[in-house]
Short mmCIF file of C-alpha atoms and ligand atoms in Angstrom, two decimals:
data_model
loop_
_atom_site.label_atom_id
_atom_site.label_comp_id
_atom_site.label_asym_id
_atom_site.label_seq_id
_atom_site.Cartn_x
_atom_site.Cartn_y
_atom_site.Cartn_z
CA MET S 28 0.00 0.00 0.00
CA ARG S 29 1.18 3.50 -0.82
CA VAL S 30 0.55 6.37 1.59
CA VAL S 31 0.07 9.75 -0.09
CA THR S 32 -0.09 12.67 2.34
CA MET S 33 -1.46 16.08 1.30
CA ALA S 34 0.16 18.83 3.29
CA ALA S 35 0.46 22.60 3.17
CA ARG S 36 0.81 24.86 6.16
CA LYS S 37 -1.13 27.51 4.27
CA GLY S 38 -4.91 27.35 4.65
CA GLY S 39 -6.93 27.04 1.47
CA ALA S 40 -4.04 25.72 -0.61
CA GLY S 41 -6.17 23.01 -2.19
CA LYS S 42 -5.32 20.01 0.05
CA SER S 43 -8.85 18.71 0.51
CA THR S 44 -9.88 19.28 -3.10
CA LEU S 45 -6.83 17.53 -4.50
CA SER S 46 -7.04 14.63 -2.05
CA ILE S 47 -10.67 14.02 -3.03
CA LEU S 48 -9.91 14.30 -6.76
CA LEU S 49 -7.02 11.86 -6.56
CA ALA S 50 -8.71 9.39 -4.22
CA ALA S 51 -11.77 9.21 -6.48
CA LEU S 52 -9.62 8.90 -9.60
CA PHE S 53 -7.70 5.97 -8.08
CA ALA S 54 -10.97 4.34 -7.03
CA ARG S 55 -12.36 4.85 -10.54
CA ALA S 56 -9.33 2.92 -11.82
CA ASN S 57 -10.36 0.00 -9.58
CA LEU S 58 -7.61 0.62 -7.06
CA LYS S 59 -8.70 0.03 -3.48
CA THR S 60 -8.36 3.46 -1.95
CA VAL S 61 -9.04 4.98 1.43
CA LEU S 62 -9.04 8.72 2.05
CA ILE S 63 -8.33 9.57 5.66
CA ASP S 64 -9.76 12.94 6.58
CA ALA S 65 -7.44 14.15 9.32
CA ASP S 66 -8.80 17.70 9.38
CA ALA S 67 -11.12 17.49 12.38
CA GLY S 68 -11.84 21.21 12.14
CA GLN S 69 -13.45 21.00 8.71
CA HIS S 70 -13.98 17.42 7.57
CA THR S 71 -14.32 18.47 3.92
CA ALA S 72 -13.66 14.94 2.62
CA CYS S 73 -16.22 13.43 5.01
CA ALA S 74 -18.80 16.02 3.96
CA TRP S 75 -18.15 15.18 0.29
CA SER S 76 -18.43 11.47 1.02
CA GLY S 77 -21.74 12.10 2.79
CA GLN S 78 -23.15 13.38 -0.52
CA ARG S 79 -22.11 10.27 -2.43
CA GLU S 80 -23.91 7.13 -3.38
CA LEU S 81 -20.78 5.21 -4.43
CA GLY S 82 -18.88 3.32 -1.71
CA TRP S 83 -15.38 4.00 -3.07
CA PRO S 84 -13.12 5.59 -2.16
CA LEU S 85 -13.62 4.77 1.50
CA VAL S 86 -13.53 8.00 3.49
CA VAL S 87 -12.84 7.85 7.22
CA ALA S 88 -11.99 10.48 9.82
CA ALA S 89 -8.97 10.55 12.11
CA ALA S 90 -9.09 12.99 15.00
CA ASP S 91 -5.56 12.53 16.30
CA PRO S 92 -2.25 10.76 15.58
CA ASP S 93 -3.31 7.57 17.39
CA GLU S 94 -6.47 7.22 15.33
CA LEU S 95 -4.50 7.96 12.21
CA ALA S 96 -1.99 5.20 12.98
CA LEU S 97 -4.85 2.78 13.68
CA LEU S 98 -6.56 3.57 10.39
CA ILE S 99 -3.35 3.24 8.38
CA GLY S 100 -2.77 -0.12 10.10
CA HIS S 101 -6.29 -1.30 9.16
CA ALA S 102 -5.73 -0.19 5.57
CA ARG S 103 -2.50 -2.18 5.41
CA GLU S 104 -4.19 -5.27 6.86
CA ARG S 105 -6.91 -5.00 4.24
CA MET S 106 -4.20 -4.71 1.58
CA LEU S 107 -5.57 -1.53 0.05
CA ASP S 108 -3.66 -0.02 -2.84
CA PHE S 109 -3.66 3.62 -1.74
CA CYS S 110 -4.13 5.51 1.49
CA LEU S 111 -4.48 9.25 0.98
CA ILE S 112 -4.39 11.56 3.98
CA ASP S 113 -5.86 15.05 3.96
CA THR S 114 -4.31 17.18 6.71
CA PRO S 115 -5.27 20.49 8.32
CA ALA S 116 -3.48 23.79 7.71
CA GLY S 117 -0.71 24.83 10.09
CA ARG S 118 1.71 22.59 11.95
CA THR S 119 -0.24 20.05 13.99
CA THR S 120 0.57 16.72 15.61
CA VAL S 121 -1.71 14.91 13.18
CA THR S 122 0.07 16.54 10.24
CA ASP S 123 3.43 15.47 11.65
CA ALA S 124 2.15 11.90 11.97
CA ALA S 125 0.73 11.96 8.43
CA LEU S 126 4.04 13.24 7.08
CA ALA S 127 5.97 10.55 8.94
CA ALA S 128 3.70 7.83 7.47
CA ALA S 129 3.97 9.11 3.90
CA ASP S 130 5.57 7.36 0.95
CA ILE S 131 5.13 10.65 -0.89
CA VAL S 132 3.95 14.09 0.18
CA ILE S 133 1.90 16.23 -2.17
CA VAL S 134 2.13 19.93 -1.39
CA PRO S 135 -0.58 21.87 -3.18
CA THR S 136 -0.07 25.59 -3.47
CA LYS S 137 -1.85 28.47 -5.02
CA CYS S 138 0.33 31.09 -6.68
CA ASP S 139 -0.60 34.24 -4.73
CA VAL S 140 2.24 35.98 -2.98
CA ALA S 141 1.15 34.77 0.49
CA ASP S 142 1.10 31.21 -0.81
CA ARG S 143 4.58 31.61 -2.26
CA TRP S 144 5.84 32.94 1.08
CA ALA S 145 4.24 30.08 3.03
CA LEU S 146 5.47 27.31 0.77
CA GLN S 147 9.04 27.10 2.03
CA ALA S 148 7.92 26.25 5.59
CA THR S 149 5.99 23.21 4.33
CA VAL S 150 8.89 22.13 2.14
CA ASP S 151 11.21 22.41 5.17
CA ASP S 152 8.88 20.16 7.22
CA VAL S 153 8.95 17.53 4.47
CA ASN S 154 12.69 17.79 3.86
CA ALA S 155 13.36 17.34 7.58
CA LEU S 156 11.77 13.89 7.24
CA GLU S 157 13.59 13.20 3.95
CA LYS S 158 10.34 12.30 2.23
CA PRO S 159 9.88 12.39 -1.54
CA TYR S 160 7.48 15.21 -2.37
CA LEU S 161 5.90 17.13 -5.19
CA VAL S 162 4.69 20.72 -5.07
CA VAL S 163 1.53 21.05 -7.14
CA PRO S 164 0.34 24.46 -8.34
CA THR S 165 -3.43 24.60 -7.85
CA GLU S 166 -6.29 26.89 -8.82
CA VAL S 167 -3.98 28.38 -11.41
CA PRO S 168 -5.51 30.68 -14.04
CA ALA S 169 -5.89 28.87 -17.37
CA LYS S 170 -2.97 28.90 -19.76
CA ARG S 171 -3.35 31.28 -22.68
CA LEU S 172 -2.06 30.02 -26.01
CA GLY S 173 -0.17 27.42 -24.02
CA ILE S 174 1.59 30.03 -21.87
CA GLU S 175 1.38 29.78 -18.08
CA ALA S 176 -0.17 32.58 -16.06
CA LEU S 177 2.14 35.26 -14.68
CA ASP S 178 1.56 34.18 -11.06
CA LEU S 179 2.69 30.65 -11.80
CA ARG S 180 5.75 31.91 -13.64
CA ARG S 181 6.55 33.99 -10.54
CA LEU S 182 6.13 30.93 -8.34
CA ARG S 183 8.54 29.00 -10.56
CA ARG S 184 11.02 31.87 -10.43
CA ASP S 185 10.79 32.28 -6.62
CA MET S 186 10.96 28.54 -5.97
CA ALA S 187 13.56 27.61 -8.60
CA ASP S 188 15.55 25.79 -5.90
CA LEU S 189 12.84 23.14 -5.80
CA GLY S 190 13.96 21.85 -9.19
CA ASP S 191 11.77 18.99 -10.40
CA ALA S 192 10.04 18.79 -7.01
CA LEU S 193 7.88 21.62 -8.38
CA TRP S 194 5.53 19.92 -10.81
CA ASP S 195 5.96 21.26 -14.33
CA GLU S 196 2.20 21.20 -14.93
CA GLN S 197 -0.76 22.70 -13.07
CA ILE S 198 -4.26 22.14 -11.74
CA THR S 199 -6.24 24.88 -13.41
CA ASP S 200 -8.85 27.06 -11.69
CA ARG S 201 -12.24 25.56 -12.51
CA ARG S 202 -15.54 26.44 -10.80
CA SER S 203 -16.99 23.15 -11.99
CA ILE S 204 -14.81 21.30 -9.46
CA SER S 205 -16.73 22.74 -6.54
CA TYR S 206 -20.09 22.08 -8.25
CA ASP S 207 -19.05 18.45 -8.69
CA LEU S 208 -17.89 18.16 -5.08
CA ALA S 209 -21.14 19.67 -3.81
CA ALA S 210 -22.98 16.85 -5.57
CA GLY S 211 -20.64 14.20 -4.14
CA ARG S 212 -18.96 13.74 -7.51
CA VAL S 213 -15.58 14.48 -9.08
CA PRO S 214 -14.43 15.37 -12.61
CA SER S 215 -13.21 11.79 -13.21
CA GLU S 216 -16.88 10.76 -12.94
CA THR S 217 -18.56 13.70 -14.65
CA ASP S 218 -16.06 14.67 -17.35
CA TRP S 219 -13.35 12.04 -17.85
CA SER S 220 -11.68 13.76 -20.79
CA GLY S 221 -12.10 17.29 -19.40
CA LEU S 222 -9.24 19.54 -18.37
CA THR S 223 -9.30 18.86 -14.62
CA ASN S 224 -9.29 15.11 -14.98
CA THR S 225 -6.61 15.25 -17.68
CA GLU S 226 -4.47 17.26 -15.25
CA CYS S 227 -5.22 14.86 -12.39
CA ARG S 228 -4.23 11.88 -14.53
CA ALA S 229 -0.97 13.61 -15.43
CA LEU S 230 -0.39 14.23 -11.73
CA TRP S 231 -1.06 10.58 -10.97
CA ARG S 232 1.54 9.55 -13.57
CA ARG S 233 4.06 11.90 -11.97
CA ILE S 234 3.31 10.54 -8.50
CA MET S 235 3.85 6.98 -9.76
CA ASP S 236 7.14 8.01 -11.37
CA ILE S 237 8.36 9.36 -8.04
CA LEU S 238 7.11 6.34 -6.08
CA GLN S 239 8.90 3.96 -8.44
CA ARG S 240 12.17 5.87 -8.22
CA PRO S 241 14.74 4.04 -6.07
CA GLN S 242 14.92 5.78 -2.69
CA PRO S 243 18.31 6.42 -1.08
CA LEU S 244 19.10 3.99 1.74
CA SER S 245 18.86 5.73 5.11
N1 LIG H 352 -8.47 23.84 -9.10
C1 LIG H 352 -9.36 24.59 -8.43
N2 LIG H 352 -10.25 25.37 -9.11
C2 LIG H 352 -11.13 26.15 -8.46
N3 LIG H 352 -11.22 26.22 -7.11
C3 LIG H 352 -10.37 25.47 -6.39
C4 LIG H 352 -9.40 24.61 -7.00
N4 LIG H 352 -8.70 23.99 -6.00
C5 LIG H 352 -9.22 24.44 -4.85
N5 LIG H 352 -10.20 25.33 -5.07
C6 LIG H 352 -11.00 26.06 -4.08
O1 LIG H 352 -10.13 26.65 -3.13
C7 LIG H 352 -10.72 26.61 -1.84
C8 LIG H 352 -9.77 25.94 -0.89
O2 LIG H 352 -9.57 24.60 -1.32
P1 LIG H 352 -9.41 23.42 -0.26
O3 LIG H 352 -10.51 23.44 0.73
O4 LIG H 352 -9.20 22.19 -1.05
O5 LIG H 352 -8.06 23.86 0.42
P2 LIG H 352 -7.41 23.29 1.77
O6 LIG H 352 -5.94 23.40 1.61
O7 LIG H 352 -7.96 21.95 2.05
O8 LIG H 352 -7.94 24.33 2.84
P3 LIG H 352 -7.78 24.20 4.44
O9 LIG H 352 -6.36 24.56 4.75
O10 LIG H 352 -8.75 25.22 4.95
O11 LIG H 352 -8.11 22.79 4.81
C9 LIG H 352 -12.05 25.89 -1.99
O12 LIG H 352 -13.07 26.86 -2.09
C10 LIG H 352 -11.90 25.12 -3.29
O13 LIG H 352 -13.14 24.94 -3.95
MG1 LIG H 353 -8.89 21.21 3.77
#
């Protein structure tokens, strides 16, 4: 089983949205997937799951590090394929536990200046644990004639040190995502070949590339 932790100290970076999109995409591909909602203050993933009729992905809540460890253990026993963990903003004990359990950390970030400033702190948390990670630009204005929006180009300039840990693609700003979520759906179910799902599939491929890379022995 692979553990994919979504983390960003910045609130509203897109953690919950991306964790739901990916979990549902994996489930749609017949991979046994659990999404652990470790954000007790909001429970966005649980609220989305409450709107759904489909049983996959499983969505369960973890209120603290002990519950999180228990749920990850259950998922391993049941030999699930993926365990995604949505974490709260800020630095919390449950986020630390989710980072420690991760095979890969996905760090969503918007491109506003406050997001750019906050990003380094999250990257430092992940680097301290020597975890593979990928920074994913989210809610990015659509490309025009194939050219990325100015804010994303600024993010790439400011965070050039990240190298290929900053994903070279983007999750574009789309209102339809929130309409889908409100109905307990996701773009992989409503619009398979649409932009959001195409981007999510590209992200999945990138995640698999990183997971399959040999990791340095510690
Ligand atoms: N690609 C996108 N297009 C349009 N809106 C988006 C996109 N990604 C996220 N959003 C919106 O941004 C807001 C914040 O997203 P989300 O709740 O996923 O962030 P978060 O990091 O989980 O926030 P928090 O730190 O509060 O838990 C939501 O209103 C969501 O609908
Ligand atoms: Mg959230």
